[in-house]
Coordinates of C-alpha atoms and ligand atoms in Angstrom, one line a residue:
M57 CA 217.6 -133.0 63.6
S58 CA 215.2 -133.4 60.7
K59 CA 211.4 -133.2 60.6
R60 CA 209.7 -136.3 61.9
F61 CA 206.9 -138.0 60.0
Y62 CA 204.1 -137.0 62.3
L63 CA 201.0 -139.2 62.4
T64 CA 198.0 -138.9 64.8
T65 CA 194.8 -140.7 65.5
A66 CA 191.7 -139.1 66.9
I67 CA 191.7 -139.1 70.7
D68 CA 188.9 -141.2 72.1
Y69 CA 186.3 -140.1 74.6
V70 CA 186.8 -142.0 77.8
N71 CA 183.1 -142.6 78.4
G72 CA 183.2 -146.4 77.9
A73 CA 185.3 -149.4 76.8
P74 CA 187.2 -149.4 73.5
H75 CA 185.4 -151.0 70.6
L76 CA 186.1 -152.3 67.1
G77 CA 186.0 -148.8 65.5
H78 CA 188.6 -147.5 67.9
A79 CA 190.8 -150.5 67.3
Y80 CA 190.6 -150.1 63.5
E81 CA 191.7 -146.5 63.6
K82 CA 194.6 -147.3 65.8
V83 CA 195.8 -150.4 64.0
V84 CA 195.7 -148.8 60.5
A85 CA 197.5 -145.7 61.8
D86 CA 200.1 -148.0 63.4
V87 CA 200.5 -149.9 60.1
I88 CA 201.3 -146.6 58.4
A89 CA 203.6 -145.5 61.2
R90 CA 205.5 -148.8 61.1
F91 CA 205.9 -148.7 57.3
H92 CA 207.4 -145.2 57.6
R93 CA 209.7 -146.5 60.4
S94 CA 210.7 -149.4 58.2
I95 CA 211.7 -147.1 55.3
G96 CA 213.9 -145.2 57.7
D97 CA 211.7 -142.2 58.4
S98 CA 211.9 -140.9 61.9
V99 CA 208.3 -141.1 63.0
F100 CA 206.3 -139.5 65.7
F101 CA 203.0 -141.4 66.3
L102 CA 200.5 -139.9 68.7
T103 CA 197.3 -141.3 70.1
G104 CA 195.4 -140.7 73.3
L105 CA 192.3 -139.7 75.1
D106 CA 189.8 -136.9 75.1
E107 CA 188.8 -136.5 78.7
H108 CA 186.8 -133.3 79.1
G109 CA 183.2 -132.3 78.2
Q110 CA 179.7 -133.2 78.9
K111 CA 179.8 -136.8 77.8
V112 CA 182.6 -137.7 80.2
Q113 CA 181.2 -135.6 83.0
L114 CA 177.8 -137.5 82.6
A115 CA 179.5 -140.9 82.4
A116 CA 181.4 -140.2 85.6
Q117 CA 178.3 -139.0 87.4
Q118 CA 176.5 -142.2 86.4
E119 CA 179.4 -144.2 88.0
G120 CA 179.2 -141.9 91.1
Q121 CA 182.8 -140.9 90.6
S122 CA 184.6 -137.6 90.3
P123 CA 185.4 -137.0 86.6
Q124 CA 189.2 -137.1 87.3
L125 CA 189.0 -140.4 89.1
Y126 CA 186.8 -141.8 86.4
C127 CA 189.2 -140.7 83.7
D128 CA 192.2 -142.0 85.6
T129 CA 190.6 -145.5 85.9
L130 CA 189.5 -145.6 82.3
A131 CA 192.8 -144.2 81.0
N132 CA 194.6 -147.3 82.5
Q133 CA 192.2 -149.5 80.6
W134 CA 192.7 -147.6 77.4
S135 CA 196.4 -147.6 77.6
A136 CA 196.4 -151.3 78.2
F137 CA 194.2 -151.6 75.1
V138 CA 196.7 -149.7 73.0
D139 CA 199.5 -152.1 74.3
R140 CA 197.4 -155.1 73.4
L141 CA 197.0 -153.8 69.8
N142 CA 200.8 -153.7 69.7
L143 CA 200.9 -150.0 68.7
S144 CA 204.3 -148.4 68.2
H145 CA 203.1 -145.0 69.4
D146 CA 205.6 -142.5 70.7
D147 CA 203.3 -140.7 73.1
F148 CA 199.9 -141.1 74.7
V149 CA 198.2 -137.8 75.4
R150 CA 195.4 -137.2 77.9
T151 CA 193.7 -133.9 77.6
T152 CA 193.6 -133.6 81.4
Q153 CA 197.4 -133.4 81.5
P154 CA 198.8 -130.0 82.4
R155 CA 201.2 -130.1 79.4
H156 CA 198.0 -130.1 77.3
S157 CA 195.8 -127.6 79.1
C158 CA 198.5 -125.0 79.3
V159 CA 198.9 -125.1 75.5
V160 CA 195.1 -124.7 75.1
Q161 CA 195.2 -121.7 77.4
A162 CA 198.1 -120.1 75.7
L163 CA 196.4 -120.6 72.3
L164 CA 193.2 -119.1 73.6
H165 CA 195.1 -116.1 74.9
Q166 CA 196.9 -115.6 71.6
L167 CA 193.7 -115.8 69.5
N168 CA 191.8 -113.5 71.9
D169 CA 194.6 -110.9 71.9
A170 CA 194.5 -111.0 68.1
G171 CA 190.8 -110.2 68.2
H172 CA 189.4 -113.5 66.9
F173 CA 186.8 -114.0 69.7
Y174 CA 183.8 -112.1 70.9
K175 CA 181.3 -112.6 73.7
A176 CA 177.6 -112.8 73.0
A177 CA 174.2 -114.0 74.3
Y178 CA 172.4 -116.7 72.5
T179 CA 169.0 -118.2 72.9
G180 CA 168.5 -121.6 71.4
F181 CA 167.9 -125.3 71.7
Y182 CA 170.6 -127.5 73.1
S183 CA 171.2 -131.2 72.8
V184 CA 172.9 -132.4 75.9
K185 CA 173.8 -135.7 74.4
E186 CA 175.6 -134.2 71.3
E187 CA 176.8 -131.1 73.2
T188 CA 175.6 -128.8 70.5
F189 CA 173.0 -126.1 69.9
L190 CA 170.4 -127.1 67.4
T191 CA 168.8 -125.0 64.7
E192 CA 165.4 -125.1 63.1
K193 CA 166.8 -127.2 60.4
D194 CA 167.5 -129.9 62.9
R195 CA 163.8 -130.3 63.8
N196 CA 161.7 -133.1 62.4
P197 CA 159.0 -132.0 59.9
D198 CA 156.4 -132.3 62.7
G199 CA 158.4 -130.0 65.0
T200 CA 159.8 -132.6 67.3
W201 CA 163.5 -133.4 67.8
D202 CA 164.9 -136.6 66.6
A203 CA 165.8 -139.2 69.3
R204 CA 169.5 -139.0 68.3
W205 CA 169.6 -135.5 70.0
G206 CA 168.6 -137.0 73.3
Q207 CA 167.1 -134.5 75.7
V208 CA 166.7 -131.0 74.1
N209 CA 166.6 -127.9 76.3
E210 CA 165.9 -124.3 75.5
L211 CA 168.7 -122.1 76.8
I212 CA 169.7 -118.5 77.0
E213 CA 173.4 -118.3 77.4
E214 CA 176.3 -116.0 77.2
N215 CA 179.4 -117.5 75.5
W216 CA 182.5 -116.8 73.7
Y217 CA 182.6 -117.1 69.9
F218 CA 185.3 -117.6 67.3
R219 CA 184.9 -115.6 64.1
M220 CA 185.0 -118.3 61.4
G221 CA 183.2 -116.8 58.4
V222 CA 186.0 -114.4 57.6
H223 CA 188.3 -117.3 56.9
Q224 CA 186.0 -119.3 54.6
Q225 CA 187.4 -118.1 51.3
W226 CA 191.0 -118.7 52.5
L227 CA 190.1 -122.2 53.6
L228 CA 188.3 -122.9 50.3
Q229 CA 191.3 -121.8 48.4
H230 CA 193.7 -123.8 50.6
I231 CA 191.7 -127.0 50.0
E232 CA 191.4 -126.3 46.2
T233 CA 195.1 -125.7 45.8
H234 CA 196.2 -128.7 48.1
P235 CA 194.6 -131.8 46.6
D236 CA 196.2 -134.0 49.3
F237 CA 194.8 -131.9 52.2
I238 CA 191.7 -134.1 52.6
Q239 CA 191.8 -137.7 51.4
P240 CA 190.0 -139.7 49.9
D241 CA 188.8 -137.3 47.2
Y242 CA 185.1 -137.8 47.9
R243 CA 185.6 -136.6 51.4
R244 CA 187.5 -133.6 50.0
N245 CA 184.6 -132.9 47.7
E246 CA 182.1 -133.1 50.6
V247 CA 184.0 -130.3 52.4
L248 CA 184.4 -128.3 49.2
G249 CA 180.7 -128.7 48.6
F250 CA 179.9 -127.5 52.0
L251 CA 182.2 -124.5 51.9
R252 CA 181.0 -123.4 48.5
S253 CA 177.3 -123.6 49.3
Q254 CA 176.9 -122.6 52.9
V255 CA 178.0 -119.7 55.1
L256 CA 180.3 -120.8 57.8
G257 CA 178.8 -119.8 61.1
D258 CA 180.9 -118.6 64.1
L259 CA 182.0 -121.3 66.5
C260 CA 180.9 -121.2 70.1
I261 CA 184.2 -122.1 72.0
T262 CA 183.0 -122.0 75.6
R263 CA 180.5 -123.4 78.0
P264 CA 179.4 -121.6 81.1
E265 CA 180.9 -123.2 84.2
S266 CA 177.5 -123.3 85.8
R267 CA 176.3 -125.8 83.1
L268 CA 179.6 -127.7 82.6
S269 CA 182.5 -127.6 84.9
W270 CA 184.6 -130.4 83.5
G271 CA 186.8 -128.5 81.1
I272 CA 189.8 -126.3 80.7
P273 CA 189.1 -122.9 82.3
L274 CA 189.0 -120.0 79.9
P275 CA 192.1 -118.0 80.9
F276 CA 190.6 -114.6 80.3
D277 CA 187.0 -115.0 81.6
P278 CA 186.7 -117.1 84.7
G279 CA 183.0 -118.1 84.4
F280 CA 183.7 -120.3 81.4
V281 CA 185.3 -123.6 80.4
T282 CA 186.6 -124.3 76.9
Y283 CA 184.4 -126.2 74.5
V284 CA 185.6 -129.8 74.3
W285 CA 186.3 -129.8 70.6
F286 CA 188.5 -126.6 70.8
D287 CA 190.3 -128.4 73.6
A288 CA 190.6 -131.8 72.0
L289 CA 191.9 -130.7 68.5
V290 CA 194.7 -128.9 70.2
N291 CA 196.2 -132.2 71.4
Y292 CA 197.9 -132.6 68.1
F293 CA 199.8 -129.4 68.7
S294 CA 200.2 -129.4 72.5
V295 CA 202.3 -132.6 72.5
P296 CA 204.9 -131.2 70.1
A297 CA 204.8 -127.9 71.9
S298 CA 205.4 -129.5 75.3
L299 CA 208.4 -131.3 73.8
G300 CA 209.8 -128.0 72.6
D301 CA 209.1 -128.2 68.9
S302 CA 209.7 -124.6 67.8
Q303 CA 207.1 -124.9 65.0
A304 CA 204.6 -125.3 67.9
T305 CA 206.1 -123.2 70.7
G306 CA 206.7 -120.2 68.4
P307 CA 203.1 -119.4 67.5
L308 CA 202.0 -119.8 71.1
G309 CA 203.9 -116.6 72.0
A310 CA 205.7 -115.3 75.1
R311 CA 203.1 -116.6 77.6
Y312 CA 204.0 -120.2 76.8
P313 CA 206.7 -121.3 79.2
V314 CA 208.4 -124.2 77.3
R315 CA 211.7 -123.4 75.6
P316 CA 212.3 -124.7 72.1
T317 CA 214.5 -127.7 71.6
S318 CA 215.8 -129.2 68.3
L319 CA 212.8 -131.5 68.0
E320 CA 210.9 -131.1 64.7
V321 CA 207.4 -132.7 64.7
W322 CA 204.8 -130.1 63.7
P323 CA 203.1 -129.9 61.2
A324 CA 201.3 -133.3 61.2
D325 CA 201.8 -135.4 58.1
I326 CA 198.6 -137.3 58.7
H327 CA 195.6 -136.8 61.0
F328 CA 193.8 -140.1 60.7
V329 CA 190.2 -139.8 61.7
G330 CA 186.7 -141.2 61.1
K331 CA 184.2 -139.6 58.7
D332 CA 181.9 -138.3 61.5
I333 CA 184.6 -135.8 62.7
L334 CA 185.6 -134.6 59.3
K335 CA 184.2 -131.0 59.7
F336 CA 186.1 -130.5 63.0
H337 CA 189.4 -131.5 61.3
A338 CA 188.9 -130.1 57.9
V339 CA 187.2 -126.8 58.8
Y340 CA 187.6 -125.7 62.4
W341 CA 191.1 -127.1 63.0
P342 CA 192.8 -125.5 59.9
I343 CA 191.1 -122.1 60.8
M344 CA 192.4 -122.4 64.4
L345 CA 195.9 -123.0 63.1
H346 CA 195.7 -120.3 60.4
T347 CA 194.7 -117.6 62.9
L348 CA 197.5 -118.8 65.2
R349 CA 199.9 -118.4 62.2
A350 CA 201.0 -122.0 62.6
A351 CA 201.7 -124.4 59.7
L352 CA 198.8 -126.6 58.6
P353 CA 198.7 -130.4 58.6
K354 CA 199.5 -132.0 55.3
T355 CA 196.8 -134.6 55.1
I356 CA 193.5 -135.3 56.9
L357 CA 193.0 -139.0 56.1
V358 CA 189.4 -140.0 56.6
H359 CA 188.2 -143.6 57.2
G360 CA 184.7 -145.1 57.2
W361 CA 182.8 -146.8 60.0
W362 CA 182.5 -150.5 60.9
Q363 CA 179.3 -152.3 61.3
K364 CA 178.7 -155.8 62.5
D365 CA 176.5 -158.2 60.6
G366 CA 175.2 -155.2 58.6
Q367 CA 174.0 -153.3 61.7
K368 CA 175.5 -150.3 63.6
L369 CA 177.8 -151.2 66.4
S370 CA 175.8 -150.7 69.6
K371 CA 176.4 -151.5 73.2
S372 CA 172.7 -151.3 74.0
T373 CA 171.6 -153.9 71.4
G374 CA 174.7 -156.0 72.1
N375 CA 175.8 -155.7 68.4
V376 CA 179.5 -155.4 69.3
V377 CA 182.8 -157.0 68.6
D378 CA 185.2 -157.1 71.5
P379 CA 188.6 -156.6 69.9
L380 CA 190.3 -158.1 73.0
S381 CA 188.5 -161.4 72.9
V382 CA 189.3 -161.7 69.2
I383 CA 192.9 -161.0 70.0
D384 CA 192.8 -163.6 72.8
E385 CA 191.5 -166.2 70.5
W386 CA 193.3 -165.5 67.3
G387 CA 196.3 -163.5 68.1
V388 CA 197.0 -159.8 67.7
D389 CA 198.6 -160.1 64.3
A390 CA 195.7 -161.9 62.8
F391 CA 193.4 -159.2 64.1
R392 CA 195.6 -156.5 62.7
Y393 CA 195.7 -158.3 59.4
Y394 CA 192.0 -158.6 59.2
M395 CA 191.4 -154.9 60.1
T396 CA 193.8 -153.8 57.5
R397 CA 192.9 -156.2 54.7
E398 CA 189.2 -156.2 55.0
L399 CA 188.5 -152.4 55.0
G400 CA 190.4 -149.9 52.9
I401 CA 190.6 -146.3 54.0
G402 CA 187.4 -144.6 53.0
P403 CA 184.3 -146.8 52.7
D404 CA 182.3 -148.3 55.6
G405 CA 183.1 -151.9 56.6
N406 CA 181.2 -154.9 57.9
W407 CA 182.5 -157.3 60.4
T408 CA 181.2 -160.9 60.3
D409 CA 182.8 -163.7 62.2
D410 CA 182.6 -165.9 59.1
S411 CA 184.6 -163.5 57.0
F412 CA 187.2 -163.2 59.7
K413 CA 187.6 -166.9 59.9
A414 CA 187.6 -167.3 56.1
R415 CA 190.5 -164.8 55.7
Y416 CA 192.3 -166.4 58.7
N417 CA 192.1 -169.8 57.2
S418 CA 192.7 -169.1 53.5
E419 CA 195.1 -166.1 53.6
L420 CA 197.0 -166.6 56.8
A421 CA 196.9 -170.3 57.7
N422 CA 196.7 -171.8 54.2
G423 CA 198.4 -168.9 52.4
L424 CA 201.3 -167.5 54.3
G425 CA 201.6 -170.1 57.1
N426 CA 201.5 -173.0 54.7
L427 CA 204.1 -171.5 52.4
L428 CA 206.6 -171.0 55.2
N429 CA 205.9 -174.4 56.6
R430 CA 206.5 -176.1 53.3
A431 CA 209.6 -174.0 52.6
V432 CA 211.2 -174.7 56.0
N433 CA 210.2 -178.3 56.1
M434 CA 211.5 -179.1 52.6
L435 CA 214.8 -177.3 53.2
N436 CA 215.3 -179.2 56.4
K437 CA 214.2 -182.5 54.9
Y438 CA 216.1 -182.4 51.6
R439 CA 219.1 -180.2 52.4
A440 CA 219.5 -180.6 56.2
G441 CA 218.3 -176.9 56.6
I442 CA 221.2 -175.5 54.7
V443 CA 220.5 -172.8 52.1
P444 CA 221.6 -173.8 48.6
L445 CA 223.3 -171.6 46.0
P446 CA 221.1 -168.5 45.3
T447 CA 219.4 -168.4 41.9
P448 CA 217.1 -165.5 40.8
T449 CA 214.2 -167.5 39.3
L450 CA 211.5 -165.5 41.1
A451 CA 213.6 -162.4 41.7
S452 CA 212.0 -160.1 39.2
E453 CA 208.4 -161.1 40.2
V454 CA 209.4 -160.5 43.8
Q455 CA 210.8 -157.1 42.9
T456 CA 207.4 -156.2 41.3
S457 CA 205.4 -157.2 44.3
V458 CA 207.8 -155.4 46.7
E459 CA 207.5 -152.2 44.6
S460 CA 203.7 -152.4 44.4
T461 CA 203.6 -152.9 48.1
R462 CA 205.9 -150.0 48.8
L463 CA 204.0 -147.7 46.5
A464 CA 200.6 -148.6 48.0
Y465 CA 202.0 -147.9 51.5
L466 CA 203.3 -144.5 50.3
R467 CA 199.8 -143.7 49.0
H468 CA 198.5 -144.5 52.5
D469 CA 196.7 -147.5 51.2
P470 CA 197.7 -150.4 53.4
Q471 CA 194.8 -152.6 52.1
E472 CA 196.3 -152.4 48.6
A473 CA 199.7 -153.0 50.1
L474 CA 198.5 -156.3 51.5
I475 CA 196.8 -157.3 48.3
A476 CA 200.2 -156.7 46.5
T477 CA 202.0 -158.7 49.1
W478 CA 199.6 -161.6 48.8
T479 CA 200.2 -161.8 45.0
L480 CA 203.6 -163.0 46.1
V481 CA 202.3 -165.4 48.7
N482 CA 200.0 -166.9 46.0
R483 CA 202.8 -166.9 43.4
A484 CA 205.1 -168.8 45.7
N485 CA 202.5 -171.4 46.6
L486 CA 201.8 -171.8 42.9
F487 CA 205.5 -172.2 42.3
V488 CA 205.5 -175.2 44.6
E489 CA 202.6 -176.8 42.7
Q490 CA 204.3 -176.1 39.4
T491 CA 207.8 -177.2 40.3
R492 CA 206.8 -180.2 42.5
P493 CA 209.9 -180.2 44.7
F494 CA 208.7 -183.5 46.4
T495 CA 209.0 -185.2 43.0
L496 CA 212.3 -183.5 42.2
A497 CA 213.7 -184.8 45.5
K498 CA 213.2 -188.4 44.3
D499 CA 215.5 -188.0 41.3
P500 CA 219.2 -187.3 42.1
S501 CA 219.7 -185.9 38.6
K502 CA 217.3 -183.0 39.5
A503 CA 219.4 -181.9 42.4
S504 CA 220.2 -178.4 41.0
E505 CA 216.5 -177.9 40.0
L506 CA 215.5 -178.7 43.5
N507 CA 218.2 -176.3 44.9
D508 CA 216.7 -173.6 42.8
V509 CA 213.2 -174.2 44.0
L510 CA 214.2 -174.4 47.7
Y511 CA 216.3 -171.3 47.5
N512 CA 213.6 -169.3 45.8
L513 CA 210.9 -170.5 48.3
I514 CA 212.9 -169.7 51.4
E515 CA 214.1 -166.4 50.1
V516 CA 210.5 -165.4 49.2
C517 CA 209.5 -166.2 52.8
R518 CA 212.2 -164.0 54.2
I519 CA 211.2 -161.1 52.0
L520 CA 207.5 -161.6 52.9
A521 CA 208.5 -161.1 56.5
V522 CA 209.8 -157.7 55.7
L523 CA 206.7 -156.8 53.7
I524 CA 204.2 -157.8 56.3
W525 CA 206.1 -156.3 59.3
P526 CA 204.1 -153.1 59.4
V527 CA 200.9 -155.1 59.7
M528 CA 202.1 -158.3 61.5
P529 CA 205.2 -157.4 63.4
T530 CA 205.2 -160.5 65.7
I531 CA 204.7 -162.9 62.8
A532 CA 207.4 -161.2 60.8
V533 CA 209.9 -161.7 63.6
K534 CA 208.7 -165.4 64.0
I535 CA 209.5 -165.9 60.3
Y536 CA 213.0 -164.3 60.7
D537 CA 213.6 -166.5 63.8
Q538 CA 212.7 -169.7 62.0
L539 CA 215.0 -168.8 59.1
K540 CA 217.6 -167.6 61.6
A541 CA 218.0 -164.7 59.2
S542 CA 220.3 -161.9 60.1
G543 CA 219.1 -158.4 60.4
E544 CA 215.5 -157.4 61.1
P545 CA 212.3 -157.7 59.2
S546 CA 211.6 -154.1 60.4
N547 CA 214.0 -152.7 57.9
W548 CA 212.5 -152.3 54.4
Q549 CA 216.0 -152.5 52.8
N550 CA 215.9 -156.2 53.7
S551 CA 213.2 -156.7 51.1
A552 CA 216.0 -156.7 48.5
W553 CA 216.6 -160.1 46.9
G554 CA 219.5 -162.3 48.0
G555 CA 219.5 -161.8 51.8
L556 CA 219.9 -165.5 52.5
T557 CA 223.3 -166.8 51.4
E558 CA 224.6 -170.2 50.5
G559 CA 225.5 -172.4 53.4
H560 CA 223.3 -170.5 55.9
Q561 CA 221.6 -172.9 58.4
I562 CA 217.9 -172.2 59.0
G563 CA 215.9 -173.4 62.0
E564 CA 213.0 -175.8 62.7
P565 CA 209.5 -175.3 61.3
L566 CA 206.9 -174.0 63.8
P567 CA 203.3 -173.2 62.7
L568 CA 202.6 -169.5 62.4
F569 CA 198.9 -169.6 62.4
P570 CA 197.4 -172.6 64.3
R571 CA 194.6 -173.9 62.3
K572 CA 191.1 -173.2 63.6
D573 CA 187.7 -174.6 62.7
L574 CA 187.2 -174.2 58.9
P575 CA 183.9 -172.7 57.8
P576 CA 181.5 -175.5 56.8
K577 CA 181.7 -176.5 53.1
K578 CA 178.6 -175.4 51.2
Ligands
MSP197 N1 186.9 -137.4 71.0 C1 186.5 -137.3 69.7 C2 187.7 -137.1 68.7 C3 188.5 -135.9 69.1 S1 189.9 -135.8 68.0 C4 190.6 -134.3 68.3 C5 185.7 -138.5 69.2 N2 185.9 -139.6 70.0 S2 185.2 -141.0 69.7 O1 185.7 -141.9 70.8 O2 183.8 -140.9 69.6 O3 185.8 -141.5 68.3 C6 187.1 -141.7 68.1 C7 187.4 -142.2 66.7 O4 186.8 -143.5 66.6 C8 186.8 -141.3 65.7 O5 187.7 -141.0 64.6 C9 185.6 -142.1 65.2 O6 185.3 -141.8 63.8 C10 186.1 -143.5 65.4 N3 185.0 -144.4 65.4 C11 184.0 -144.5 66.3 N4 183.2 -145.5 66.0 C12 183.6 -146.1 64.8 C13 183.2 -147.2 64.1 N5 182.1 -147.9 64.3 N6 184.0 -147.6 63.0 C14 185.2 -146.9 62.7 N7 185.6 -145.9 63.5 C15 184.8 -145.4 64.4 O7 185.0 -138.5 68.2

């Protein structure tokens, strides 16, 4: 077996319903996963839920439920959500699963045996909401604590700590010598700037059970549970380990019971995460793996945050977008298209209903939908739906767009990939305007010119189905169905020119994107 292309999303806290930000991360990760599937890579795509910790314990308390029951109920809702987004994930991890917690415990044992932890007492201020100790630097100039910390308590507490500082130089060097390790570059520079200018403090990896019981028990000191981040990050590793990937089982040592299989998943090729959790992924996680003597992930790919109408998404102010109602109204592929096209990986984005509708109408309904509709209609009307002799009039332009699309996907830039694909949509629509097939059809002496136009249009539509499949898999299949094309749009090889052959009978036109209210003309 060969190494699978391993892609992960962050695992979401189960303390509420999924929102636009969660949807974005999952959709874009899925687009990358599907592209790699389409070029023939064997992919392992993991997503899931982060179920331990104070946030979840509090949310369960507020609902008057046990944390486990609360998580089980929400996990159903979240896995239904993932299905509605049409994700192609291979596994869905929940950190309350025994397959995960036993890896966390094995890992803790290994690192403790190797002397990376120590126990110490600490006096400090603690933010319950953010589950973190605060320092004097976190205070407002007037000595108060900012509202974002919620309730702040002074605590004296014994805990277990992970020696981080000794690995700072190693990590700095790793990031310096591996330019792909953190992308985009400005996020990489942020981490480098931090590591060059500040001393990395030790990480508190436990919470006393008396304060927080909802966590994985520390295997070598019963009064403690594992800090939620130490637990959560391990999900990326625990799933391959539980499936017997030797790259993951090996470092866990003799205490870990799962036998290796031939599966090769670890190390991750991409951890796709939001900018707020960069430090956990780019600093703590690599150090955890390094001390475990496990291979490091190849790339931590960091995306920005969505707002709506220029304001933070917020349940309390009602400034939210419900991805499911958008999907109900517009279809999952249109939603996936907008998520991918509107916001590239890196900067922050802004949802407005108007911009969604504008892209739907101009790029999907009038762009792609209209192109297919015209191509299928005209071939049916003028040639009884029978594909004429292939001619390569647009072949080299198509080749250029296909290649730019492919290269953009390989750079993990699905937004650019769509832009490259749409140059072809626009080119083909322009081709109709320039060649005027409806006029050619009136003149029998122009029959071969008409054949040329019809072939090129229908073949471009077929190729477009292949290019859009990672983003809009349902629409891609609908295009193939209308063309009665053989093979699958899910195979990138089918983007080669000439798939439709002379004499092939296509099907009837069906609208891909039902037209919706157009924005008012200004
Ligand atoms: N449980 C942790 C992650 C642990 S990963 C080992 C967590 N969960 S979260 O539910 O708060 O966030 C999950 C992901 O959603 C994060 O990558 C986060 O950046 C992303 N987003 C949360 N809100 C977002 C937006 N408004 N916009 C885009 N992504 C956002 O953090």
